[in-house]
Every structure is written in structure tokens, then in C-alpha cells.
Amino acid sequence: MSQQQTGAHLIAETLRALEVPVIFGIVGIPVIEVADACIAAGIRFISFRNEQAASYAATAYGYLTGRPGVCLVVGGPGVLHAMAGVGNSMVNTTFPLLLLAGAAPTGDSTTKGSFQQLDQVALLAPHTKLALRPPSLEQLPNAIRDAYRAAFYGRPGATYVDLPADYIQAPIPSSPSRISAVEQAPKILADPERIRAITAALAASKSPLVIIGKGAAYARAEADIRGFVDATQIPFLPTPQGKGVVPDSHPLNTSAARSATLKGADFILLIGARVNWILHFGTRFRSGAKIAQVDICAEELGRNGVDSSLSVIGDISAVLAQLREQLGGYAHPSSSPWRGAIHESSTANTRKARVKEDAVTAPGERLSYQRTFRIVEDALLQLAASPEQLVYVSEGANTMDISRSIFSIAAPRQRLDAGTYATMGVGLGYAIAAEMAYNHSPSSSSSPKRVIAIEGDSALGFSLAEIETMARYRLPIIIMVMNNGGVYHGISDDTTEFREVWEKDERRLEGTLPSTALGFETEYDVVARGLGAKGWRVETEEELKSAVEEAWKHQGPSLLNVIIRSGAGGKLSFGWLEKKEGAKL
Ligand code: ADP
Ligand code: MG
């Protein structure tokens, strides 16, 4: 009983030919048939509750696998919601995304008022690398292939293909374009003259530094970077998502001495990281420091007035091989004053940080961020077969900021956060993407990984409903909410009787509740249970430890609602953007 083959089947066949293993999205007319044809063709379809989260998930899947994540949505509002992922993909530059969306039939004029009608190509063209409507159903496979390829060739980003309803429903044409899989992009080598100049500058440097960005993680250059660092003995500093390319535990990691290293280095080899806000626009580099930036994108070099005369365009692994050959037996001496200064600053900062992590919570006192994270990391390291098993997703200003320096990252692409766009709401979508990339992809490593989403209570709210998505697919993601009842901080003071303050607070009625306030002790654990996850309310150190252990055993998603100090009365701050010198980042 063979069904008539339609455009929907042709799309599914095309995605299969491109070896797309999973699609993230939400169906509706006219894309239900497309999703069903994909499922029938053996492609997984993860149905979300909001296109925003689905589009974020697809971008993260692209980052984690090195191939574009595919997102399928309806037209009009579906596309508007998925724009969030498009922006996220473009701004992060390492999160390739192919967005596919249903569209009004090709014969309908834009003034007709058709169902969910929107000129999606016009909307997306300025925000993507490529946005197109195939001129005919015959040419649709080629259009999808071109968009898929464009999303990850060159600098990764977002691309878009319109799927008009009449194409989806039309019988398969007799001679559609047949397509083949897309090879990895060829690798670019650096200009040999510049390689010699970089080598000379490095040889003359007294305080060299390697900065490792998420471009290096995306490029899967970990073995070459590790080899480079080990051979040259140059200290390194990872950016937030560059963490793990070389394990945080490596003796040359200078994360704990970040300010001092940025200020002290007279030579910086910048690998796959932009000189944007994450690196303070270069204003915290020592003046006159020589910057050798390695990037795949030529337009990136020289941003914010940085001297780019030593910079190169090229694939990171290829460029590092060129550099090593030119460097011969170069190694930075372990006894250098530079190494000594970094060691001193690291030791002092680590000692200071440990005081907060080790401060046992007194009876009746609320847990702090630092203490919570210390307990959770210790518990996870006991439960995991190895530190490489742990994948962290983190969002929320303070939650992300503080957890970043506490959780040690053992392997590349195992820490995802709000990223270059500082996007709140990515967490649950990213966690689902990580689960799919690590535990359900054809190329998954043999030992499964555990995904832990460390969420601020505000950040969680953006995509709370995706807990149901996790439960539906039985994804054993562990979510912990740092619940302080607010954005940055809550409204009730640590020293006051919490609930009483909240209940009597007249500001709600008067309309003067601060803009940062959220519900006091909102029962996210109860919500999680309602959505099919396990949930615990956590107030003490003992409850925290045992909830982590219970969550670890659970086959589906779990949520720990960790009630922490509200931080009320403290100043609003996000360490990264602080101007003052010595801010710990
Ligand atoms: P971070 O947030 O870690 O500082 P950024 O997102 O600022 O990193 O920078 C990542 C950089 O990596 C971008 O400029 C991007 O062009 C670059 N990049 C992406 N893929 C590659 C690659 N394969 N080789 C070299 N550079 C790459
Ligand atoms: Mg909060």
C-alpha cells in the first residue's frame, strides 16, 4: 500500500543524503508531513514546546558535532520564534544552523493574507549567510544542500530555506536534482611569511600566552593545541567555551590568574577567539603586546584596533603544525619570572576562592553559590566514571559567572553557556542538543556522557516547558536551579525571615516591586514533577548531596530546586563586565 510520494518525501530523502541524524523543531501545517517523512526515513525528530528552544538546540548541535544543526518550523510565527536561534548562530560564529520553514504556497501574492504568511526570505536574508526559496520543487534538493553547505563552510553561521506548502504537497517530480553528502571543508594553510614573523616574535617574548577560544573547540583542534602547549610550555588561557580544549587541570592553565596573565603577556597567540567583550576589546592586554590571531575569517583580524600584522587566516590545526615546524625545539623555560608570577597569582586567587567554597553552611543559613557548586562538583566526580563523562550547560548571570570558575572542565566542547550573545533561555535546548550529540548520534563515543544544566531561576523560566520534552524522550539530564527569586538577586534579605518578608511585601500591590524580582521560592521542583521529571527541593548541604545522587540514578530528567541566598542588598554585578582591575573572572 504505497503512498503517493510528495515533496515532503523528497525533503526527507535530501536530508538523509546529507546524513542529517536529527532534526529539532515544532510541527504544524504544512510541515507535519515533512517531519513524518523524515521520521519514516530514519531521521530523529525532537519535538519542542517553543521554536526558540528548538532553534537554540539546533545551533548547539552544530557546534558539538561540527555539522549544521537542522531546525524545522512552521512559517510566520514559527520563523519569528526561530529567529532567536538564527541570531545566536550568527553571533557565536561557531554554531552552524540550517533553518527550514513552511511557507505559504508559491502562487499566493504577499497581500493575499494567507495562513501564517510572511516574506521569510526577505526577513532572514540580512541575518543569515544565505536565505532562499528554491525556484521549483525539482531544484529543492540542491537548494537544501547549498544551504547546508553554506552553514558550515567558511565561518559557520545560519542559513535558511523556504518550504512552500505547494512544494511539500506536490507529487515528487520525475527528475528531481539528486544530491550527495557534503564533504568537510578543505583546510586553509597560513601565509608562511607570517608564520616566520610569529615565530620570531615568540622567540623574543619574555611572557608569552596562548588564548584558546571556542573556535578552537569547534575546529576540533584539541590534540594539536595540547601538543603545542606541551611542546612549547607556553601558559594558556581558555575563554568560557574554550575551556576543556586543554583540560582545566593542566599545569599551564592560567584561568585562576586571568587578570594578571592578560595584563602581563607581551605576546599572545589568539586561537579561535575574537577581541570582543569576552576579551575586553583588548583593553586589558598589555600595551604594545604582540597579538598573533589565528582565525578562519579574514574580516575578523584587526578588530577594535588590535594590530593584526602578525595575524593569519587558516585552520587552527594546520596553522599550529606550521608553527611547530618553524619553532623547532622552542620551549618557554619553566623557571621564567613569567611562570613564577602566574603561579603566585593563581595560588593566591585559588586560596581566596576556596574559602567561599569550603565555608560550611550554618544551620538555618541559606546555601551560597560557591558552596552549592563545590558540593555538586565533588558529588558528581564521585559518581562519574571519569571527569570526561561530565558535560555542563550553564546560564544566568551570577550562576554562569560563578560556576565557570568552580567546575573544572576535562574535555573539549563539554561546557556550553550563554555565549557571545549572552543569550538567556538557551540552557534547556542546549542540554537536549548535548544529550543528542553525545548519547544518540551515530558517531557518539562508546561511553555515555551526563549532561548537567546549571540554571539561574530567571534563565530557566525562558524555556521551562522543555522539561516535558526531556521527559518525553527520557533524556537523563540533571537540571539544577539556583533559586534566589530574582534576576541577579531576589528581594528578601538573608538575615530576615524569608517567607514573612515576601508575604507581607506591599510592593507587589503598590506596583513598586523591583524589576529584578521573581517569585519567592517558586516550586520549580513541583513544576518539574508535573512535566514528567523528578524534582527535589533542596535547602541544606545534605539534601543537596543526596538529590545529586538520586538524580544520577534516574533514567529521565531531574530538577534540583536549590534555594540559595537571595543576595538582596548586594550590588547588581556581572563580573565579566566589571571595569575594576582584578575582578575575578
Ligand atoms: P570565544 O567566545 O571563545 O572568545 P569567539 O566566538 O569570539 O570565541 O571566536 C571564535 C572564532 O573562531 C571566530 O572568529 C571564528 O571565525 C573562528 N573560527 C571558527 N571556526 C574556525 C576554524 N575551523 N578555524 C579557525 N577559526 C575558526
Ligand atoms: Mg536568580
Coordinates of C-alpha atoms and ligand atoms in Angstrom, one line a residue:
M1 CA 0.0 0.0 0.0
S2 CA 2.5 2.6 -1.1
Q3 CA 1.5 6.2 -0.5
Q4 CA 2.0 8.8 -3.2
Q5 CA 5.5 10.2 -2.8
T6 CA 5.4 14.0 -2.4
G7 CA 7.7 16.9 -1.9
A8 CA 7.8 16.1 1.8
H9 CA 9.5 12.7 0.9
L10 CA 11.9 14.5 -1.3
I11 CA 12.9 16.8 1.5
A12 CA 13.4 13.8 3.8
E13 CA 15.4 12.0 1.2
T14 CA 17.6 15.1 0.7
L15 CA 18.3 15.4 4.5
R16 CA 19.1 11.7 4.6
A17 CA 21.5 12.1 1.7
L18 CA 23.1 14.9 3.7
E19 CA 23.4 12.4 6.6
V20 CA 21.4 14.5 9.0
P21 CA 20.7 12.3 12.0
V22 CA 18.3 14.5 13.9
I23 CA 16.0 17.5 13.4
F24 CA 14.9 19.9 16.2
G25 CA 11.6 21.7 15.7
I26 CA 7.9 22.0 16.1
V27 CA 5.4 20.9 13.5
G28 CA 2.2 22.4 12.2
I29 CA 0.6 22.9 8.8
P30 CA 2.3 22.5 6.3
V31 CA 5.5 20.8 7.8
I32 CA 3.9 17.9 9.7
E33 CA 4.3 15.8 6.5
V34 CA 7.9 16.8 6.3
A35 CA 8.7 15.8 9.8
D36 CA 6.8 12.5 9.4
A37 CA 8.6 11.7 6.2
C38 CA 11.9 12.4 8.0
I39 CA 11.0 10.1 10.9
A40 CA 9.9 7.4 8.4
A41 CA 13.3 7.8 6.7
G42 CA 15.1 7.1 9.9
I43 CA 15.9 10.7 11.0
R44 CA 15.1 11.5 14.6
F45 CA 12.7 14.4 15.1
I46 CA 12.8 16.1 18.5
S47 CA 9.6 18.0 19.0
F48 CA 9.9 21.0 21.3
R49 CA 7.4 23.2 23.0
N50 CA 8.8 26.5 21.7
E51 CA 10.7 27.2 18.4
Q52 CA 13.1 29.4 20.3
A53 CA 14.4 26.5 22.3
A54 CA 14.4 24.2 19.3
S55 CA 16.4 26.7 17.3
Y56 CA 18.9 27.1 20.1
A57 CA 19.2 23.3 20.4
A58 CA 19.9 23.0 16.6
T59 CA 22.7 25.6 16.9
A60 CA 24.4 23.8 19.8
Y61 CA 24.1 20.5 18.0
G62 CA 26.0 22.2 15.1
Y63 CA 28.7 23.3 17.5
L64 CA 29.0 20.0 19.2
T65 CA 29.1 17.9 16.0
G66 CA 30.8 20.2 13.5
R67 CA 27.9 19.8 11.1
P68 CA 24.9 22.2 10.8
G69 CA 22.1 21.5 13.3
V70 CA 18.8 21.4 11.4
C71 CA 15.7 23.1 12.7
L72 CA 12.2 22.7 11.1
V73 CA 9.4 25.1 12.0
V74 CA 6.2 26.4 10.6
G75 CA 6.1 29.7 8.7
G76 CA 5.2 33.2 10.1
P77 CA 5.3 33.0 13.9
G78 CA 7.4 29.8 13.8
V79 CA 10.1 31.6 11.9
L80 CA 9.9 34.7 14.1
H81 CA 10.4 32.5 17.2
A82 CA 13.3 30.6 15.5
M83 CA 15.0 33.9 14.6
A84 CA 16.4 33.7 18.1
G85 CA 18.5 30.7 17.1
V86 CA 19.4 32.4 13.8
G87 CA 20.9 35.4 15.8
N88 CA 22.5 33.0 18.2
S89 CA 24.2 31.1 15.4
M90 CA 25.5 34.2 13.6
V91 CA 26.8 36.0 16.6
N92 CA 28.5 32.9 18.0
T93 CA 30.2 32.2 14.7
T94 CA 30.8 28.5 15.6
F95 CA 27.2 27.3 15.8
P96 CA 26.1 26.3 12.3
L97 CA 22.4 26.1 11.7
L98 CA 20.2 25.2 8.8
L99 CA 16.6 26.5 9.4
L100 CA 13.8 25.1 7.3
A101 CA 10.3 26.5 7.5
G102 CA 6.9 26.0 5.9
A103 CA 5.7 28.9 3.8
A104 CA 2.5 30.0 2.0
P105 CA 2.0 28.5 -1.5
T106 CA 4.2 30.0 -4.2
G107 CA 1.2 31.2 -6.1
D108 CA -0.1 33.4 -3.3
S109 CA 0.7 37.1 -3.6
T110 CA 2.2 38.6 -0.4
T111 CA -1.0 40.7 0.0
K112 CA -3.3 37.7 0.0
G113 CA -3.4 37.2 3.7
S114 CA -2.6 33.5 3.5
F115 CA -2.2 31.3 6.6
Q116 CA 1.0 32.2 8.5
Q117 CA 2.1 34.2 5.5
L118 CA 5.4 36.1 5.9
D119 CA 8.1 37.0 3.4
Q120 CA 10.6 34.9 5.3
V121 CA 13.4 35.1 2.7
A122 CA 13.3 38.9 2.9
L123 CA 13.2 38.8 6.7
L124 CA 16.1 36.4 7.1
A125 CA 18.4 37.4 4.2
P126 CA 20.2 40.2 6.2
H127 CA 20.6 37.9 9.2
T128 CA 21.9 34.7 7.6
K129 CA 24.7 33.6 5.3
L130 CA 22.2 32.5 2.8
A131 CA 18.3 32.6 2.6
L132 CA 16.5 31.3 -0.4
R133 CA 13.3 29.9 -1.8
P134 CA 14.0 27.2 -4.4
P135 CA 12.6 28.2 -7.7
S136 CA 10.9 24.8 -8.2
L137 CA 10.4 21.5 -6.4
E138 CA 12.9 19.9 -8.8
Q139 CA 15.6 22.2 -7.5
L140 CA 14.7 21.9 -3.9
P141 CA 17.2 19.2 -3.0
N142 CA 20.0 21.3 -4.4
A143 CA 18.8 24.4 -2.6
I144 CA 18.8 22.5 0.7
R145 CA 22.3 21.1 0.0
D146 CA 23.7 24.5 -0.8
A147 CA 22.2 26.0 2.4
Y148 CA 23.5 23.1 4.4
R149 CA 27.0 23.5 3.0
A150 CA 27.0 27.3 3.3
A151 CA 26.1 27.0 7.0
F152 CA 29.5 25.4 7.9
Y153 CA 31.9 26.2 5.0
G154 CA 34.0 29.2 5.8
R155 CA 32.9 30.9 9.1
P156 CA 30.0 28.9 10.5
G157 CA 26.6 30.6 10.7
A158 CA 22.9 30.3 9.9
T159 CA 21.2 29.6 6.5
Y160 CA 17.6 29.3 5.6
V161 CA 15.4 27.5 3.0
D162 CA 11.7 28.3 2.5
L163 CA 9.5 25.2 2.0
P164 CA 6.3 26.4 0.3
A165 CA 3.2 24.4 1.1
D166 CA 2.6 23.5 -2.6
Y167 CA 6.1 22.0 -2.9
I168 CA 5.5 19.9 0.2
Q169 CA 2.2 18.5 -1.1
A170 CA 3.1 18.1 -4.8
P171 CA 3.9 14.7 -6.2
I172 CA 7.6 14.0 -6.5
P173 CA 8.7 15.3 -9.9
S174 CA 10.1 12.7 -12.3
S175 CA 13.6 14.2 -12.3
P176 CA 14.4 16.0 -9.1
S177 CA 18.0 17.0 -8.6
R178 CA 19.8 14.2 -6.8
I179 CA 22.4 15.1 -4.3
S180 CA 25.3 13.6 -2.4
A181 CA 26.6 14.2 1.1
V182 CA 28.8 17.3 1.8
E183 CA 32.5 16.7 2.5
Q184 CA 34.2 18.6 5.2
A185 CA 35.6 22.0 4.0
P186 CA 39.2 21.9 2.8
K187 CA 41.7 23.2 5.3
I188 CA 43.4 26.5 4.8
L189 CA 47.1 27.0 5.5
A190 CA 48.6 30.2 6.7
D191 CA 51.0 32.6 4.8
P192 CA 54.5 31.1 5.5
E193 CA 56.0 34.6 5.8
R194 CA 53.6 35.4 8.7
I195 CA 54.5 32.1 10.3
R196 CA 58.1 33.1 10.3
A197 CA 57.2 36.5 11.8
I198 CA 55.1 34.9 14.5
T199 CA 57.9 32.6 15.4
A200 CA 60.4 35.4 15.6
A201 CA 58.1 37.4 17.9
L202 CA 57.5 34.4 20.1
A203 CA 61.2 33.7 20.3
A204 CA 61.8 37.3 21.5
S205 CA 58.9 37.1 24.0
K206 CA 59.5 37.0 27.8
S207 CA 55.9 36.4 28.7
P208 CA 54.0 34.5 26.0
L209 CA 50.4 33.4 26.3
V210 CA 48.1 31.2 24.2
I211 CA 44.4 32.2 24.4
I212 CA 42.1 29.3 23.4
G213 CA 38.6 30.3 22.1
K214 CA 35.6 28.3 21.1
G215 CA 36.7 28.5 17.5
A216 CA 39.4 26.0 18.6
A217 CA 36.8 23.8 20.2
Y218 CA 34.6 23.9 17.1
A219 CA 37.6 23.2 14.9
R220 CA 38.3 20.0 16.9
A221 CA 41.9 21.2 17.2
E222 CA 42.3 19.8 20.8
A223 CA 45.0 17.3 20.0
D224 CA 47.1 19.8 18.1
I225 CA 46.7 22.5 20.7
R226 CA 47.5 20.1 23.5
G227 CA 50.6 19.1 21.6
F228 CA 51.6 22.7 21.0
V229 CA 51.2 23.7 24.6
D230 CA 53.0 20.6 25.9
A231 CA 55.9 21.1 23.5
T232 CA 56.3 24.9 23.8
Q233 CA 55.4 25.1 27.5
I234 CA 53.6 28.4 26.9
P235 CA 50.9 29.1 29.5
F236 CA 47.3 29.2 28.2
L237 CA 44.0 30.9 29.0
P238 CA 40.8 29.4 27.8
T239 CA 37.7 31.6 27.0
P240 CA 34.5 30.4 28.7
Q241 CA 33.7 27.9 26.0
G242 CA 37.3 27.3 25.1
K243 CA 37.6 25.5 28.5
G244 CA 38.4 21.9 28.1
V245 CA 40.2 22.1 24.8
V246 CA 43.2 21.5 27.0
P247 CA 41.9 20.1 30.3
D248 CA 41.4 22.8 33.0
S249 CA 43.6 20.6 35.3
H250 CA 46.6 21.1 33.0
P251 CA 49.5 22.8 34.9
L252 CA 49.9 25.5 32.3
N253 CA 46.3 26.7 32.7
T254 CA 46.2 30.3 33.9
S255 CA 42.5 30.7 34.4
A256 CA 42.9 31.4 38.1
A257 CA 45.3 34.2 37.2
R258 CA 43.3 35.6 34.4
S259 CA 43.7 39.3 35.0
A260 CA 47.4 39.1 35.7
T261 CA 48.0 37.0 32.6
L262 CA 46.1 39.2 30.2
K263 CA 47.9 42.2 31.6
G264 CA 51.4 40.6 31.7
A265 CA 51.6 38.8 28.4
D266 CA 53.9 40.5 25.8
F267 CA 53.0 38.0 23.1
I268 CA 49.5 36.4 22.6
L269 CA 48.7 33.6 20.3
L270 CA 45.0 34.0 20.0
I271 CA 43.4 30.9 18.6
G272 CA 39.7 30.9 17.5
A273 CA 38.6 33.8 19.8
R274 CA 37.6 37.3 18.9
V275 CA 38.8 40.5 20.5
N276 CA 35.2 41.5 21.6
W277 CA 33.6 42.0 25.0
I278 CA 34.7 38.5 26.2
L279 CA 38.3 39.7 25.9
H280 CA 37.5 43.3 27.0
F281 CA 38.1 44.6 23.4
G282 CA 41.8 44.1 24.0
T283 CA 41.9 46.9 26.6
R284 CA 43.2 44.6 29.3
F285 CA 46.1 43.4 27.1
R286 CA 49.5 45.0 27.9
S287 CA 50.1 48.0 25.7
G288 CA 52.4 47.0 22.9
A289 CA 51.8 43.3 23.3
K290 CA 52.2 41.4 20.0
I291 CA 49.0 39.7 19.0
A292 CA 49.1 36.7 16.6
Q293 CA 45.5 35.9 15.9
V294 CA 44.6 32.6 14.1
D295 CA 41.1 32.7 12.6
I296 CA 39.2 31.3 9.7
C297 CA 37.7 34.6 8.9
A298 CA 39.8 37.4 7.4
E299 CA 37.4 40.2 8.4
E300 CA 37.9 39.3 12.0
L301 CA 41.6 40.3 12.1
G302 CA 42.3 43.7 13.4
R303 CA 39.0 44.3 15.2
N304 CA 38.9 47.0 17.8
G305 CA 42.2 48.5 16.7
V306 CA 44.3 45.4 17.5
D307 CA 47.5 45.3 15.5
S308 CA 46.9 42.4 13.1
S309 CA 50.3 42.5 11.4
L310 CA 51.1 39.1 12.9
S311 CA 47.7 37.5 12.4
V312 CA 46.9 34.7 10.0
I313 CA 43.9 33.2 8.3
G314 CA 43.8 29.5 8.5
D315 CA 42.6 26.3 10.0
I316 CA 43.8 26.1 13.6
S317 CA 45.3 22.6 13.4
A318 CA 47.0 23.3 10.1
V319 CA 48.5 26.6 11.4
L320 CA 49.7 25.0 14.6
A321 CA 51.5 22.3 12.6
Q322 CA 53.2 25.1 10.5
L323 CA 54.2 27.0 13.6
R324 CA 55.6 23.9 15.3
E325 CA 57.7 23.1 12.3
Q326 CA 59.1 26.6 12.2
L327 CA 59.6 26.7 16.0
G328 CA 61.8 23.7 16.1
G329 CA 62.7 22.8 19.7
Y330 CA 61.5 26.1 21.2
A331 CA 60.2 25.8 24.8
H332 CA 59.4 28.5 27.3
P333 CA 61.6 27.9 30.4
S334 CA 59.7 26.6 33.4
S335 CA 61.8 28.8 35.7
S336 CA 60.9 32.0 33.9
P337 CA 59.8 35.0 36.0
W338 CA 56.6 34.9 33.9
R339 CA 55.8 31.4 35.0
G340 CA 56.6 32.4 38.6
A341 CA 54.3 35.4 38.5
I342 CA 51.4 33.4 37.1
H343 CA 51.9 30.7 39.7
E344 CA 51.9 33.2 42.5
S345 CA 48.7 34.9 41.3
S346 CA 47.0 31.6 40.7
T347 CA 47.8 30.3 44.1
A348 CA 46.6 33.4 45.9
N349 CA 43.3 33.6 43.9
T350 CA 42.7 29.9 44.3
R351 CA 43.2 30.1 48.0
K352 CA 40.7 33.0 48.2
A353 CA 38.1 31.2 46.1
R354 CA 38.4 28.0 48.2
V355 CA 37.5 29.9 51.4
K356 CA 34.0 30.6 50.0
E357 CA 33.6 27.1 48.6
D358 CA 34.7 25.5 51.8
A359 CA 32.6 27.6 54.2
V360 CA 30.1 25.1 55.6
T361 CA 26.6 26.4 55.7
A362 CA 25.5 27.1 59.2
P363 CA 22.1 25.6 60.4
G364 CA 19.3 27.9 59.3
E365 CA 21.5 29.7 56.8
R366 CA 20.9 29.6 53.1
L367 CA 23.3 27.9 50.7
S368 CA 25.7 30.1 48.8
Y369 CA 26.5 29.8 45.1
Q370 CA 30.1 28.8 45.9
R371 CA 29.2 26.2 48.5
T372 CA 26.5 24.7 46.3
F373 CA 28.8 24.3 43.3
R374 CA 31.6 22.8 45.4
I375 CA 29.3 20.2 46.9
V376 CA 27.7 19.4 43.5
E377 CA 31.1 19.0 41.7
D378 CA 32.5 16.8 44.5
A379 CA 29.4 14.6 44.3
L380 CA 29.5 14.4 40.5
L381 CA 33.1 13.5 40.4
Q382 CA 32.4 10.6 42.8
L383 CA 29.5 9.4 40.8
A384 CA 31.1 9.7 37.3
A385 CA 33.3 7.0 35.8
S386 CA 35.7 9.8 34.9
P387 CA 35.6 13.6 34.7
E388 CA 35.3 13.4 30.9
Q389 CA 31.9 12.0 31.4
L390 CA 30.5 15.3 32.6
V391 CA 29.0 17.9 30.2
Y392 CA 28.0 21.2 31.7
V393 CA 25.5 23.7 30.4
S394 CA 25.2 27.0 32.3
E395 CA 23.2 30.2 32.0
G396 CA 22.1 33.0 34.3
A397 CA 24.4 36.0 35.1
N398 CA 25.7 35.0 38.5
T399 CA 25.1 31.3 38.1
M400 CA 27.1 31.2 35.0
D401 CA 29.8 33.6 36.2
I402 CA 30.5 31.8 39.5
S403 CA 30.1 28.2 38.2
R404 CA 32.5 28.8 35.4
S405 CA 35.5 29.2 37.7
I406 CA 34.4 26.4 40.1
F407 CA 33.6 23.5 37.7
S408 CA 36.7 22.0 36.2
I409 CA 36.2 21.1 32.5
A410 CA 38.0 17.9 31.4
A411 CA 37.4 17.7 27.7
P412 CA 36.6 20.0 24.7
R413 CA 33.0 21.1 23.9
Q414 CA 31.8 20.0 27.3
R415 CA 30.9 23.4 28.6
L416 CA 28.1 25.4 26.9
D417 CA 27.0 28.7 28.2
A418 CA 25.1 31.9 27.1
G419 CA 27.9 32.6 24.7
T420 CA 28.9 35.7 22.7
Y421 CA 25.3 37.0 22.6
A422 CA 24.9 36.3 26.4
T423 CA 21.6 34.7 25.4
M424 CA 19.3 33.7 28.3
G425 CA 17.0 30.8 27.5
V426 CA 19.5 28.6 25.7
G427 CA 20.1 26.2 28.6
L428 CA 17.5 23.5 28.2
G429 CA 17.7 23.5 24.4
Y430 CA 21.5 23.2 24.7
A431 CA 21.2 20.4 27.2
I432 CA 18.9 18.5 24.9
A433 CA 21.3 19.1 22.0
A434 CA 24.2 17.8 24.1
E435 CA 22.3 14.7 25.0
M436 CA 21.5 14.0 21.3
A437 CA 25.1 14.8 20.2
Y438 CA 26.8 12.8 22.8
N439 CA 24.5 9.9 23.5
H440 CA 22.3 9.5 20.5
S441 CA 24.4 10.3 17.5
P442 CA 25.8 7.8 15.0
S443 CA 29.3 8.9 15.9
S444 CA 28.7 9.0 19.7
S445 CA 31.7 7.8 21.7
S446 CA 31.1 4.5 23.4
S447 CA 30.8 5.7 27.0
P448 CA 27.7 7.8 27.5
K449 CA 28.0 11.3 29.0
R450 CA 25.9 13.0 31.6
V451 CA 24.6 16.5 30.9
I452 CA 24.1 18.8 33.8
A453 CA 22.3 22.2 33.3
I454 CA 23.2 24.7 35.9
E455 CA 20.5 27.3 35.6
G456 CA 19.7 30.6 37.2
D457 CA 16.0 30.8 38.2
S458 CA 15.4 33.6 35.7
A459 CA 17.2 31.8 32.9
L460 CA 15.3 28.6 33.5
G461 CA 12.0 30.4 33.0
F462 CA 12.6 31.1 29.4
S463 CA 12.3 27.5 28.4
L464 CA 10.9 25.8 31.4
A465 CA 8.4 23.8 29.3
E466 CA 11.2 21.9 27.6
I467 CA 11.4 19.8 30.7
E468 CA 8.5 18.0 29.2
T469 CA 10.5 17.5 26.0
M470 CA 13.2 15.9 28.0
A471 CA 10.8 13.7 29.9
R472 CA 9.0 12.6 26.6
Y473 CA 12.3 11.4 25.2
R474 CA 13.6 10.1 28.5
L475 CA 16.7 12.2 28.5
P476 CA 18.5 11.8 31.8
I477 CA 19.5 15.5 32.1
I478 CA 20.2 16.8 35.5
I479 CA 18.9 20.4 35.9
M480 CA 19.9 22.4 39.0
V481 CA 18.2 25.7 39.5
M482 CA 20.0 28.3 41.6
N483 CA 16.8 29.8 43.1
N484 CA 17.3 33.2 44.6
G485 CA 14.0 34.6 43.5
G486 CA 15.3 37.1 41.1
V487 CA 17.3 38.3 38.1
Y488 CA 20.8 38.9 39.7
H489 CA 19.2 38.8 43.1
G490 CA 15.9 38.4 45.0
I491 CA 14.2 40.9 47.2
S492 CA 14.3 39.4 50.6
D493 CA 17.4 39.8 52.8
D494 CA 19.5 36.9 54.0
T495 CA 19.1 37.9 57.6
T496 CA 15.3 38.4 57.7
E497 CA 12.7 35.8 57.9
F498 CA 12.3 35.0 54.3
R499 CA 8.8 33.9 53.8
E500 CA 7.4 36.6 56.1
V501 CA 9.1 39.3 54.2
W502 CA 7.7 38.0 50.9
E503 CA 4.2 37.5 52.1
K504 CA 3.9 40.9 53.7
D505 CA 5.7 42.7 50.9
E506 CA 3.3 45.5 49.9
R507 CA 5.4 46.4 46.9
R508 CA 3.6 43.9 44.8
L509 CA 0.3 45.6 45.4
E510 CA 1.7 49.1 45.1
G511 CA 3.4 48.2 41.8
T512 CA 6.8 49.1 43.1
L513 CA 8.3 45.6 43.1
P514 CA 11.8 45.8 41.7
S515 CA 12.2 44.8 38.0
T516 CA 14.7 42.1 39.1
A517 CA 12.2 40.4 41.4
L518 CA 10.8 36.9 40.6
G519 CA 8.5 34.7 42.7
F520 CA 9.9 33.8 46.1
E521 CA 10.9 30.2 46.4
T522 CA 9.0 29.2 43.3
E523 CA 8.4 25.5 43.4
Y524 CA 10.3 24.5 40.2
D525 CA 10.6 21.0 41.6
V526 CA 6.9 20.6 41.7
V527 CA 6.6 22.0 38.2
A528 CA 9.3 19.5 37.0
R529 CA 7.3 16.6 38.5
G530 CA 4.2 17.8 36.8
L531 CA 6.1 17.8 33.5
G532 CA 7.3 14.2 33.9
A533 CA 10.7 14.8 35.6
K534 CA 11.9 14.0 39.1
G535 CA 12.1 17.0 41.3
W536 CA 13.6 17.9 44.7
R537 CA 13.5 21.0 46.8
V538 CA 17.0 21.5 48.3
E539 CA 17.8 23.7 51.3
T540 CA 20.7 22.0 53.1
E541 CA 24.0 20.5 52.2
E542 CA 22.8 17.0 53.0
E543 CA 19.7 17.4 50.8
L544 CA 21.9 18.7 48.0
K545 CA 24.3 15.8 48.1
S546 CA 21.6 13.2 48.3
A547 CA 19.5 14.9 45.5
V548 CA 22.5 14.8 43.2
E549 CA 22.9 11.1 43.9
E550 CA 19.2 10.4 43.3
A551 CA 19.2 12.4 40.1
W552 CA 22.3 10.5 38.9
K553 CA 20.5 7.2 39.2
H554 CA 17.3 8.4 37.4
Q555 CA 16.8 7.3 33.8
G556 CA 14.9 10.5 32.9
P557 CA 15.3 14.2 33.6
S558 CA 15.6 15.6 37.1
L559 CA 15.5 19.0 38.7
L560 CA 17.1 20.2 41.9
N561 CA 15.4 23.4 43.1
V562 CA 18.2 24.8 45.2
I563 CA 17.1 27.6 47.4
I564 CA 20.0 29.9 47.9
R565 CA 20.7 33.2 49.5
S566 CA 18.8 35.9 47.6
G567 CA 21.8 38.3 47.6
A568 CA 19.4 41.2 48.2
G569 CA 21.1 44.4 49.2
G570 CA 24.2 43.3 47.2
K571 CA 25.1 45.4 44.2
L572 CA 24.0 44.3 40.7
S573 CA 27.0 42.9 39.1
F574 CA 28.2 40.6 36.4
G575 CA 31.9 40.0 36.9
W576 CA 32.7 39.9 33.2
L577 CA 31.6 43.5 32.5
E578 CA 33.1 45.0 35.7
K579 CA 35.6 47.7 35.0
K580 CA 37.7 47.4 38.0
E581 CA 41.1 45.7 37.8
G582 CA 41.5 42.3 39.4
A583 CA 37.8 41.3 39.0
K584 CA 37.9 37.5 39.2
L585 CA 36.6 36.1 36.0
Ligands
ADP1 P1 35.1 32.9 22.3 O1 33.7 33.2 22.6 O2 35.6 31.6 22.9 O3 36.0 34.0 22.7 P2 34.6 33.7 19.6 O4 33.3 33.2 19.3 O5 34.8 35.1 20.0 O6 35.3 32.8 20.7 O7 35.6 33.4 18.4 C1 35.6 32.2 17.7 C2 36.3 32.5 16.4 O8 36.7 31.2 15.8 C3 35.6 33.2 15.3 O9 36.2 34.4 15.0 C4 35.5 32.2 14.2 O10 35.7 32.9 12.9 C5 36.7 31.3 14.5 N1 36.6 30.0 13.9 C6 35.6 29.2 13.7 N2 35.9 28.1 13.1 C7 37.2 28.1 12.9 C8 38.2 27.2 12.4 N3 37.8 26.0 11.9 N4 39.5 27.6 12.3 C9 39.8 28.8 12.8 N5 39.0 29.7 13.3 C10 37.7 29.3 13.4
MG2 MG 18.2 34.3 40.1

